[in-house]
mmCIF file with all atom_site columns, C-alpha atoms in Angstrom:
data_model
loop_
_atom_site.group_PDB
_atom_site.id
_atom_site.type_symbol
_atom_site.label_atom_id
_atom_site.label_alt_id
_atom_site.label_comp_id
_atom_site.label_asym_id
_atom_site.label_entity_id
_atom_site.label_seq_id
_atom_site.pdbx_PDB_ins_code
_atom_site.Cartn_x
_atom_site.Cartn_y
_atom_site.Cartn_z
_atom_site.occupancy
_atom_site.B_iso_or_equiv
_atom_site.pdbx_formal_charge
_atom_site.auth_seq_id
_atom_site.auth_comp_id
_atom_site.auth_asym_id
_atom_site.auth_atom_id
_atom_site.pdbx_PDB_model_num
ATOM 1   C CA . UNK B 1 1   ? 112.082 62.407  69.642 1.00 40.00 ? 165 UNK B CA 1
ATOM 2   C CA . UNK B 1 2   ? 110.541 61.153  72.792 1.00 47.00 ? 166 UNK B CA 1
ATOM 3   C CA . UNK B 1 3   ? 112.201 62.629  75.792 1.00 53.00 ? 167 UNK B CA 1
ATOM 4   C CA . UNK B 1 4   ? 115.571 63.122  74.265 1.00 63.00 ? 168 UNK B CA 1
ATOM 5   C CA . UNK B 1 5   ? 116.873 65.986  75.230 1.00 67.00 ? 169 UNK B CA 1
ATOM 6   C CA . UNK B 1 6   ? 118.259 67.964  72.250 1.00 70.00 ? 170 UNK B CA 1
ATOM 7   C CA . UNK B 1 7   ? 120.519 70.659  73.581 1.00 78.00 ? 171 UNK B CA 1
ATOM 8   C CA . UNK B 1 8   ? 122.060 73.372  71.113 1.00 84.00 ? 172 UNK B CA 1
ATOM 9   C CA . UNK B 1 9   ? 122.550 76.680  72.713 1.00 86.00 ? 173 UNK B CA 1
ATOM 10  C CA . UNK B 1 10  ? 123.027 75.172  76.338 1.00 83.00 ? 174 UNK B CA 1
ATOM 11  C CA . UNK B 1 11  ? 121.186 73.265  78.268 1.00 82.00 ? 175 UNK B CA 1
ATOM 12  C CA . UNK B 1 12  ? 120.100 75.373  80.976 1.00 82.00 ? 176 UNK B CA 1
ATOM 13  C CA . UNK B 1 13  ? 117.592 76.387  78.587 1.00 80.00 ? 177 UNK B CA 1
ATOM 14  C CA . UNK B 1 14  ? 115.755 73.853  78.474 1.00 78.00 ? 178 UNK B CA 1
ATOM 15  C CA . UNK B 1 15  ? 112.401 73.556  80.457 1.00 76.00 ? 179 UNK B CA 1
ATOM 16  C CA . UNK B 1 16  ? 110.598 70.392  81.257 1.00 74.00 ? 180 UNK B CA 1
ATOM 17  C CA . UNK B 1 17  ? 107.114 72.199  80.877 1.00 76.00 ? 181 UNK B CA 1
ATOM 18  C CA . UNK B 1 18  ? 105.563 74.398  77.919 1.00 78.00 ? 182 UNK B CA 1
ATOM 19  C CA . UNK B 1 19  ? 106.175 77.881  77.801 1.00 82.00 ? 183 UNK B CA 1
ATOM 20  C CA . UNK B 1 20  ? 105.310 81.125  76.095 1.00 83.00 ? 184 UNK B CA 1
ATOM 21  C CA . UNK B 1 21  ? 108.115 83.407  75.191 1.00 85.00 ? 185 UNK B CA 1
ATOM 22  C CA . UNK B 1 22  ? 107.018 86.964  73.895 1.00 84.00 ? 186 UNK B CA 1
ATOM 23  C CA . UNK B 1 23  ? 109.856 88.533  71.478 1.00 82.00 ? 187 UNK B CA 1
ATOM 24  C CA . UNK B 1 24  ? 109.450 92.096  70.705 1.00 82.00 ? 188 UNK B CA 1
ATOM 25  C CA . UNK B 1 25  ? 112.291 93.080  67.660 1.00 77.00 ? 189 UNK B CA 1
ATOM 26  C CA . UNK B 1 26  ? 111.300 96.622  67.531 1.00 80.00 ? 190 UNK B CA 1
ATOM 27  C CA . UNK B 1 27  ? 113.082 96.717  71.029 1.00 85.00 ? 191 UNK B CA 1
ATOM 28  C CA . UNK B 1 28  ? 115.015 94.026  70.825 1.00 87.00 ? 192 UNK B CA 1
ATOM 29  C CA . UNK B 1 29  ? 113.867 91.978  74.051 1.00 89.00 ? 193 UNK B CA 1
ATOM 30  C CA . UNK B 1 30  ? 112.504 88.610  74.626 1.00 88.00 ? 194 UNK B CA 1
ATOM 31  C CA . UNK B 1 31  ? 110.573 88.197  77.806 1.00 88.00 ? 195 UNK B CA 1
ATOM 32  C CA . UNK B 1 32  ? 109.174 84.663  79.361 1.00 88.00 ? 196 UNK B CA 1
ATOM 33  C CA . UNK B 1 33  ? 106.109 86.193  81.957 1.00 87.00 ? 197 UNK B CA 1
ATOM 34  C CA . UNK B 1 34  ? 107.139 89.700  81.785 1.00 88.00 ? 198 UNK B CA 1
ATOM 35  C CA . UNK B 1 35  ? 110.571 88.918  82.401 1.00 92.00 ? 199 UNK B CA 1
ATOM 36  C CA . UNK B 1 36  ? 113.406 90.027  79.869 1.00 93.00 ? 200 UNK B CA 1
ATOM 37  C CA . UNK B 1 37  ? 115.874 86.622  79.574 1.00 91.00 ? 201 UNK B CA 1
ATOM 38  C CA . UNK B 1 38  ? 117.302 88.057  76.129 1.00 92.00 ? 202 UNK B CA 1
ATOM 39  C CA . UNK B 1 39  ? 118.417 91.469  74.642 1.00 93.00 ? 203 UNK B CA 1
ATOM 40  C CA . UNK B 1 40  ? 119.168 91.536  70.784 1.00 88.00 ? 204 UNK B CA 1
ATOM 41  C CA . UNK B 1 41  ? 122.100 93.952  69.939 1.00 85.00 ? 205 UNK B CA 1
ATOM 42  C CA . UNK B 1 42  ? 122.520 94.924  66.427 1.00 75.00 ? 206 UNK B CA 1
ATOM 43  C CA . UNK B 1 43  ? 125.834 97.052  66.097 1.00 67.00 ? 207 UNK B CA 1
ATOM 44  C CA . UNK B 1 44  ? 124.481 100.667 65.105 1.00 60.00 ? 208 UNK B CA 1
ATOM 45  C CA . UNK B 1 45  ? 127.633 101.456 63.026 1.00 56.00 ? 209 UNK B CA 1
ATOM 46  C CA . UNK B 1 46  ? 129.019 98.358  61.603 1.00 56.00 ? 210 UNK B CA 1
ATOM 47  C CA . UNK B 1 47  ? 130.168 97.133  57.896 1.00 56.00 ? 211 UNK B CA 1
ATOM 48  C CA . UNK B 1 48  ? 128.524 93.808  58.564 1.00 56.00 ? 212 UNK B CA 1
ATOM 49  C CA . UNK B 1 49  ? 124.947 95.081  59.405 1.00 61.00 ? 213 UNK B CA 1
ATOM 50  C CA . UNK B 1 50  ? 122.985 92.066  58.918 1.00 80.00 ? 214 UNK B CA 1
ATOM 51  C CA . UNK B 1 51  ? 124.901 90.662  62.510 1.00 86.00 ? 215 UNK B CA 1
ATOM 52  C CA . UNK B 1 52  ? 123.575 90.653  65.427 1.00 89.00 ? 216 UNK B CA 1
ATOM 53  C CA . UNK B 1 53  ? 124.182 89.637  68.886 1.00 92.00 ? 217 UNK B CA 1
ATOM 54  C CA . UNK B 1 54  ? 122.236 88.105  71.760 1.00 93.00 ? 218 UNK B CA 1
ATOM 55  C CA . UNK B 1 55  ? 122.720 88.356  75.350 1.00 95.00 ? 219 UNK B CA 1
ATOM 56  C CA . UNK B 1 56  ? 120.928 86.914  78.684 1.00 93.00 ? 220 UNK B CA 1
ATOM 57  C CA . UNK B 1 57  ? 119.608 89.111  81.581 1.00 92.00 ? 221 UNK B CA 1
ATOM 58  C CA . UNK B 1 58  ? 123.412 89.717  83.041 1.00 94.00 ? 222 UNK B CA 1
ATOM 59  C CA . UNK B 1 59  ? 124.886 90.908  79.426 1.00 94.00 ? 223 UNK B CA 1
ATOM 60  C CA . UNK B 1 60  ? 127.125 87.927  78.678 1.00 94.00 ? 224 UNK B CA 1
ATOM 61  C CA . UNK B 1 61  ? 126.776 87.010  75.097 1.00 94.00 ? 225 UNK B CA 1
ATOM 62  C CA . UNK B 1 62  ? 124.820 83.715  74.398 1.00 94.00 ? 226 UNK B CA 1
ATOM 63  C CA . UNK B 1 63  ? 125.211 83.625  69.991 1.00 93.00 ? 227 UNK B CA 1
ATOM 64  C CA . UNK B 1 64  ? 125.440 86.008  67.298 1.00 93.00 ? 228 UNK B CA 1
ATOM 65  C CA . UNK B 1 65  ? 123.264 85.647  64.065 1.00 91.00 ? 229 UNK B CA 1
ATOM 66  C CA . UNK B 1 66  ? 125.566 86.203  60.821 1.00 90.00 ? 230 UNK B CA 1
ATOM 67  C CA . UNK B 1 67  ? 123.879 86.565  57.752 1.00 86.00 ? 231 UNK B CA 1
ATOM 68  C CA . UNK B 1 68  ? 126.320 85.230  54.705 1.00 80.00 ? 232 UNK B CA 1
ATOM 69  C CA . UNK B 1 69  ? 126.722 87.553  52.834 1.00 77.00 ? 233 UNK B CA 1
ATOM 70  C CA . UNK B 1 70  ? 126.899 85.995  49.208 1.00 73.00 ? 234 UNK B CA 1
ATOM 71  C CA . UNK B 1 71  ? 124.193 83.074  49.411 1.00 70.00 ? 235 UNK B CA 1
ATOM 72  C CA . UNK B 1 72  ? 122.070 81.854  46.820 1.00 68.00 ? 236 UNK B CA 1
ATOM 73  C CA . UNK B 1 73  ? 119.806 80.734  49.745 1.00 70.00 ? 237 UNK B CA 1
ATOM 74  C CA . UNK B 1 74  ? 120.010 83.538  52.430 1.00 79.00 ? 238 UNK B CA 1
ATOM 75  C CA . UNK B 1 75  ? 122.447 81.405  54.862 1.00 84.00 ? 239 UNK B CA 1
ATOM 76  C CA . UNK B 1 76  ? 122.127 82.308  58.389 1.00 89.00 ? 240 UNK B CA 1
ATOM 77  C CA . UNK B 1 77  ? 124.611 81.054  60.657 1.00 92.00 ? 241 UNK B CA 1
ATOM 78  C CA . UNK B 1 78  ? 125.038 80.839  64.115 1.00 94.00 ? 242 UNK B CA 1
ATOM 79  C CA . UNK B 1 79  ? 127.935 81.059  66.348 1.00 95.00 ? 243 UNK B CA 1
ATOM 80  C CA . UNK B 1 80  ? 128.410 80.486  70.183 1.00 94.00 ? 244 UNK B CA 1
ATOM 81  C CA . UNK B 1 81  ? 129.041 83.916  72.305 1.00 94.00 ? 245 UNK B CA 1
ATOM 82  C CA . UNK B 1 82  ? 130.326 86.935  70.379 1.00 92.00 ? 246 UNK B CA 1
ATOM 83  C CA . UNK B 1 83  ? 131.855 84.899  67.968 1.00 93.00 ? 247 UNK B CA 1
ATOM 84  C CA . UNK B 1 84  ? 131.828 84.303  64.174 1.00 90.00 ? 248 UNK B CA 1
ATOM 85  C CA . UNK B 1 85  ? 134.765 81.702  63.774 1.00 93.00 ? 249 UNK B CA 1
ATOM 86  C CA . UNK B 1 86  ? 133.863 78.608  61.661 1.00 93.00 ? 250 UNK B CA 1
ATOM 87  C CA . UNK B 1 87  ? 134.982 76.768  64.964 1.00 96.00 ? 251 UNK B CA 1
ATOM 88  C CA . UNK B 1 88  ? 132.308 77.892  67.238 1.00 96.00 ? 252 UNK B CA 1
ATOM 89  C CA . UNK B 1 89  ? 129.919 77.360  64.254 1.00 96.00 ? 253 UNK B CA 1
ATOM 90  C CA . UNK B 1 90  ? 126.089 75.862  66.021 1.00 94.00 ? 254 UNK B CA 1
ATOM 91  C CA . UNK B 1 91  ? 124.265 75.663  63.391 1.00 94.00 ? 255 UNK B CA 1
ATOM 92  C CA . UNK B 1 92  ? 123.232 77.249  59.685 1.00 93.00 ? 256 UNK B CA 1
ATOM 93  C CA . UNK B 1 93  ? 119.848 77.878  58.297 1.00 91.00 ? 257 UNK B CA 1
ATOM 94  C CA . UNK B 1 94  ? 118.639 78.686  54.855 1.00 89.00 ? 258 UNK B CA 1
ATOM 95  C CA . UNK B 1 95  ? 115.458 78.858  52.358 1.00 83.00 ? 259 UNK B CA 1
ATOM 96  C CA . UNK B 1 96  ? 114.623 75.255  50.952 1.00 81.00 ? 260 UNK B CA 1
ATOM 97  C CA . UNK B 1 97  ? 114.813 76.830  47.821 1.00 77.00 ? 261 UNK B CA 1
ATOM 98  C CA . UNK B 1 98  ? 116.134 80.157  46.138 1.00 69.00 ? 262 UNK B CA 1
ATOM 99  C CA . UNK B 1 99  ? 113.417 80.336  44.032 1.00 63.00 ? 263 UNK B CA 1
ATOM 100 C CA . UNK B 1 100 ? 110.615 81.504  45.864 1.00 59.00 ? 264 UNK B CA 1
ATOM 101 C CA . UNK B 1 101 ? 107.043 82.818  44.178 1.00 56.00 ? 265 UNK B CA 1
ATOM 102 C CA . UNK B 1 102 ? 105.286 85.460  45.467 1.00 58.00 ? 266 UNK B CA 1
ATOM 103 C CA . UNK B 1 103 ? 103.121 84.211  48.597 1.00 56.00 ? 267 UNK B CA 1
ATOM 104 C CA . UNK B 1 104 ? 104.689 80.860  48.543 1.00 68.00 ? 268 UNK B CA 1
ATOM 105 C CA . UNK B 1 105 ? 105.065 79.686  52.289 1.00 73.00 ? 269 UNK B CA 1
ATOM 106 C CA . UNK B 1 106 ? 108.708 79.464  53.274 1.00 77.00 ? 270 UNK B CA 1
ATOM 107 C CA . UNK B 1 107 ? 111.034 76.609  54.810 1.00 84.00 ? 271 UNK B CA 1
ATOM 108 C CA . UNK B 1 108 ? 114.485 77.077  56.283 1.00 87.00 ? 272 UNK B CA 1
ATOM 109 C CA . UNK B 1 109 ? 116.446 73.676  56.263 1.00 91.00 ? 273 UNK B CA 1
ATOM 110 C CA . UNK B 1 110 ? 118.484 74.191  59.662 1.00 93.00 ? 274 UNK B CA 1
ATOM 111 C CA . UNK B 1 111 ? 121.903 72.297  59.761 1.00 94.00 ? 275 UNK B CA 1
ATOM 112 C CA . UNK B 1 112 ? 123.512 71.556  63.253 1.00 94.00 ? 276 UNK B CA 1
ATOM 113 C CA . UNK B 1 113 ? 127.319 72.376  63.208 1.00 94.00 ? 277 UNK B CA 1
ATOM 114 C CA . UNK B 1 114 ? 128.108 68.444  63.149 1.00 92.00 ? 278 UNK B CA 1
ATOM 115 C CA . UNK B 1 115 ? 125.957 68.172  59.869 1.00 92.00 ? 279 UNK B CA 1
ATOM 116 C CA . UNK B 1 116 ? 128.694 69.234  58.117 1.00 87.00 ? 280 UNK B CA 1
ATOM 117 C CA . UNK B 1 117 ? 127.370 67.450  54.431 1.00 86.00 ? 281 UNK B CA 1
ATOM 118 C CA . UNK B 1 118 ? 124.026 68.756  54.516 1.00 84.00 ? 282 UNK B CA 1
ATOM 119 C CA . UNK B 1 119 ? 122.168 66.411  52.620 1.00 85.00 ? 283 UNK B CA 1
ATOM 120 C CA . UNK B 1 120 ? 119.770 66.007  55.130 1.00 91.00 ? 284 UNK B CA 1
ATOM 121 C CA . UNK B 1 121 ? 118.142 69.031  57.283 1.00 93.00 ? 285 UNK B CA 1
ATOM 122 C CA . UNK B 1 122 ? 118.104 68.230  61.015 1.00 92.00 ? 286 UNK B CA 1
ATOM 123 C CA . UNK B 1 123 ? 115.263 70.609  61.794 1.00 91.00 ? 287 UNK B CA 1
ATOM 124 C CA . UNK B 1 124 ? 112.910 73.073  59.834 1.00 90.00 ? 288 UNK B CA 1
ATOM 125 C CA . UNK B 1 125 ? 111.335 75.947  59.924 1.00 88.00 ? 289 UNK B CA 1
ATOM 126 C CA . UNK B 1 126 ? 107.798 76.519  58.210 1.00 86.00 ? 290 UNK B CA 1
ATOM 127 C CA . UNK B 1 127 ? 106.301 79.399  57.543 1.00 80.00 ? 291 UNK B CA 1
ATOM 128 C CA . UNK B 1 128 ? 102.804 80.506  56.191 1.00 72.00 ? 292 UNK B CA 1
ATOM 129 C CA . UNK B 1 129 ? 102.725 82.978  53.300 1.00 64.00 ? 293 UNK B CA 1
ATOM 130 C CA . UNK B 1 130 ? 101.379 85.473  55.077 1.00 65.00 ? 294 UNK B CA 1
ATOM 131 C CA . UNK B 1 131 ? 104.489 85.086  57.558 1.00 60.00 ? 295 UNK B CA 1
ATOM 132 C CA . UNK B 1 132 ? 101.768 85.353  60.468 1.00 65.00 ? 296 UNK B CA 1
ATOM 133 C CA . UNK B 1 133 ? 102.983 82.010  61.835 1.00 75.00 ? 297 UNK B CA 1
ATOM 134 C CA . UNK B 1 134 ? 106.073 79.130  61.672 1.00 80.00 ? 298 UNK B CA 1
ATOM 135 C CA . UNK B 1 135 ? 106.431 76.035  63.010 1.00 84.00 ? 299 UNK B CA 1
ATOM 136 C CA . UNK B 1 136 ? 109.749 74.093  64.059 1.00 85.00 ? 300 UNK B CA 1
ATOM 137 C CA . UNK B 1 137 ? 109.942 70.403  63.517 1.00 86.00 ? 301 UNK B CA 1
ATOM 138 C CA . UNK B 1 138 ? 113.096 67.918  63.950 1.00 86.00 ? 302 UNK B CA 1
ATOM 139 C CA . UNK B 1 139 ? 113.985 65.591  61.099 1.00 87.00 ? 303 UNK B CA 1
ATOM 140 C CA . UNK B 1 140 ? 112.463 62.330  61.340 1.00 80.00 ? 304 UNK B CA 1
ATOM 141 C CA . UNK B 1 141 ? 109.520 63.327  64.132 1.00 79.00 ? 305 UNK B CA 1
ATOM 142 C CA . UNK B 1 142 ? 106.173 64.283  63.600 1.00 73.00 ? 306 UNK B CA 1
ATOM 143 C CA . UNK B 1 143 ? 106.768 66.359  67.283 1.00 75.00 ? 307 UNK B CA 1
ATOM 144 C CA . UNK B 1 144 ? 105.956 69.883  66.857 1.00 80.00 ? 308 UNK B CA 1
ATOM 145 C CA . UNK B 1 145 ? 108.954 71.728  69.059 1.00 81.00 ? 309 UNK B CA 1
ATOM 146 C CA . UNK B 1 146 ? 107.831 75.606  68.709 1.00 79.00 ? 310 UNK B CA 1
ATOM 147 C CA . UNK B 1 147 ? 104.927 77.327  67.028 1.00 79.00 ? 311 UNK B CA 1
ATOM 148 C CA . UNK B 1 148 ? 105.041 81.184  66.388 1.00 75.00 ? 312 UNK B CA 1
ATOM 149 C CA . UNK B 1 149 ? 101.430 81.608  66.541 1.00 71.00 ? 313 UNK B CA 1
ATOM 150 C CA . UNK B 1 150 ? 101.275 85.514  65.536 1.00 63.00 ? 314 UNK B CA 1
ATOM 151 C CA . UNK B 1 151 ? 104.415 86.883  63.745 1.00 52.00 ? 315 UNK B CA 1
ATOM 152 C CA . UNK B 1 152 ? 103.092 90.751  64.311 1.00 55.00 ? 316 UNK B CA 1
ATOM 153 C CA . UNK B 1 153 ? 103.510 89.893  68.363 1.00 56.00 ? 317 UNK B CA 1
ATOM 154 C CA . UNK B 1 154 ? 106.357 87.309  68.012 1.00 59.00 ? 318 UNK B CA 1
ATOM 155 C CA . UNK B 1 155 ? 104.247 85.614  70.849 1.00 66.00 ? 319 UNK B CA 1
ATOM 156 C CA . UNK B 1 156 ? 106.227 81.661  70.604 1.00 69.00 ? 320 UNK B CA 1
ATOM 157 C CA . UNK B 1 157 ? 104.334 78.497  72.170 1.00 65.00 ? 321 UNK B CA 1
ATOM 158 C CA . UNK B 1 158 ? 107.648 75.954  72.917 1.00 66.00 ? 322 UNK B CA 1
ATOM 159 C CA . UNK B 1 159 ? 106.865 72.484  73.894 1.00 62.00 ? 323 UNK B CA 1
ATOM 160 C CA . UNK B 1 160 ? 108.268 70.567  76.594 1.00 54.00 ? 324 UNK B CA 1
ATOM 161 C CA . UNK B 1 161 ? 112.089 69.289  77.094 1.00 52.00 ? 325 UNK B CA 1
ATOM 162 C CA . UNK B 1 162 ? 112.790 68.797  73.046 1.00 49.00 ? 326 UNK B CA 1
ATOM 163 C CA . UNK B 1 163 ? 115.119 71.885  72.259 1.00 52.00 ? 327 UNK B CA 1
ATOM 164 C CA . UNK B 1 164 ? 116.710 74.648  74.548 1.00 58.00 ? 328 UNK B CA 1
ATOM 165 C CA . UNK B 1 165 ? 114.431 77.633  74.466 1.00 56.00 ? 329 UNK B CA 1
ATOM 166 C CA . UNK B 1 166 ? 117.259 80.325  72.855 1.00 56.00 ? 330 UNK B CA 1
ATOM 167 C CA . UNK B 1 167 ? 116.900 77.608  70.015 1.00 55.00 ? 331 UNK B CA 1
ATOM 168 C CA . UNK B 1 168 ? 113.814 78.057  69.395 1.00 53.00 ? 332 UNK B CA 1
ATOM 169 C CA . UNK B 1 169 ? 113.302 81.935  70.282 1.00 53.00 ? 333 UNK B CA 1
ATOM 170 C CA . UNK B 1 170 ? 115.750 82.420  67.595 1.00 52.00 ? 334 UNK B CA 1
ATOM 171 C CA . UNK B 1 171 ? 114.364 85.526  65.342 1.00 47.00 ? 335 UNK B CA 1
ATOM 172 C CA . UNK B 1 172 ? 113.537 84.631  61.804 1.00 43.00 ? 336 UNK B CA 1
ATOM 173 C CA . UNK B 1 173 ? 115.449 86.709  59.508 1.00 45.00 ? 337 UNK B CA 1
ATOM 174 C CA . UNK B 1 174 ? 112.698 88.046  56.706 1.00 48.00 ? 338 UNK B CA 1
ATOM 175 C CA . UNK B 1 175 ? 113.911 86.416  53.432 1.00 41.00 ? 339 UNK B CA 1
#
C-alpha cells in the first residue's frame, strides 16, 4: 500500500498521522480526543432493526449499516448517507465462513462496491476469539491499517493516510 491513499467513506477523513478513536456503542458516540465526530442512530421503532445510521458532529448522515437479512454469512452492507439503494452500495462485509466453532477467531472478507464478483476480499477484518481485539488489513499488504486493541472500550489505534477513519471506526456487528 505505500502512501496510496485509499478513500471509501470520503476523503476528508483521512489523516496523515496515527490516531486513536474511542467508540462507545452503549451511547452511540465516537470521539477522537474527547471530541464526538460520530453519533450512531439506531431507529427505536423500526421493522428493519438491525439498521443503523451514522452521522458527523453537524447531523448530516455519513452511511447506514444494513444487516441482510437472509445471509448464510451475516452480510453487512454499507450504503452512502441515509441510503440503502444497491446504487449507493460502498462496500459489503461478511464471516469467511458460516461455519464457525465455538471460540474460533473470526474474519469478515470486506468487498468494496466495485468488487462486484467477490472472489477476492479487498480488506479483512480479524478478530481474536475472545473478541477483545481485530485487526484490519488490505488485500495484498502486510500494512496493518486499524487495530481495536480492547473490544470492552472500543478504544481503535488507525495508522497513517491508508483508509479514511469512518472506514475503519466502522462498528463490528457481533456475529
Amino acid at each position: 500500500m505505500g502512501t496510496e491513499l485509499i478513500s471509501i467513506i470520503n476523503t476528508k477523513y483521512c489523516k496523515p498521522a496515527p490516531i486513536n478513536i474511542k467508540i462507545e456503542t452503549d451511547k452511540g458516540v465516537a470521539y477522537i480526543n474527547n471530541e464526538v465526530i460520530f453519533r450512531i442512530h439506531e431507529p427505536s421503532f423500526s421493522l428493519d432493526k438491525d439498521r443503523r445510521v451514522i452521522y458527523d458532529v453537524s447531523g448530516n448522515p455519513v452511511f447506514t449499516l444494513s444487516k441482510k437479512i437472509i445471509s448464510m454469512h451475516d452480510r453487512w452492507r454499507v450504503f452512502k448517507g441515509q441510503s440503502t439503494n444497491s446504487s449507493d452500495l460502498l462496500f459489503s462485509a461478511k464471516r469467511s465462513t458460516f461455519l464457525i466453532p465455538e471460540k474460533k477467531n473470526i474474519d469478515l472478507n470486506v468487498y468494496l462496491a466495485k468488487n462486484t464478483k467477490e472472489s477476492v476480499w479487498d480488506f479483512k477484518v480479524c478478530a481474536g476469539a475472545e473478541k477483545r481485539s481485530c485487526d484490519i488489513c488490505a488485500h495484498g499488504s502486510s500494512t496493518l491499517l486499524a487495530k481495536i486493541m480492547d473490544h470492552s472500550t472500543s478504544d481503535c489505534q488507525l495508522n497513517p493516510g491508508e483508509v479514511d477513519y469512518e472506514f475503519e471506526s466502522n462498528e463490528v456487528p457481533e456475529v
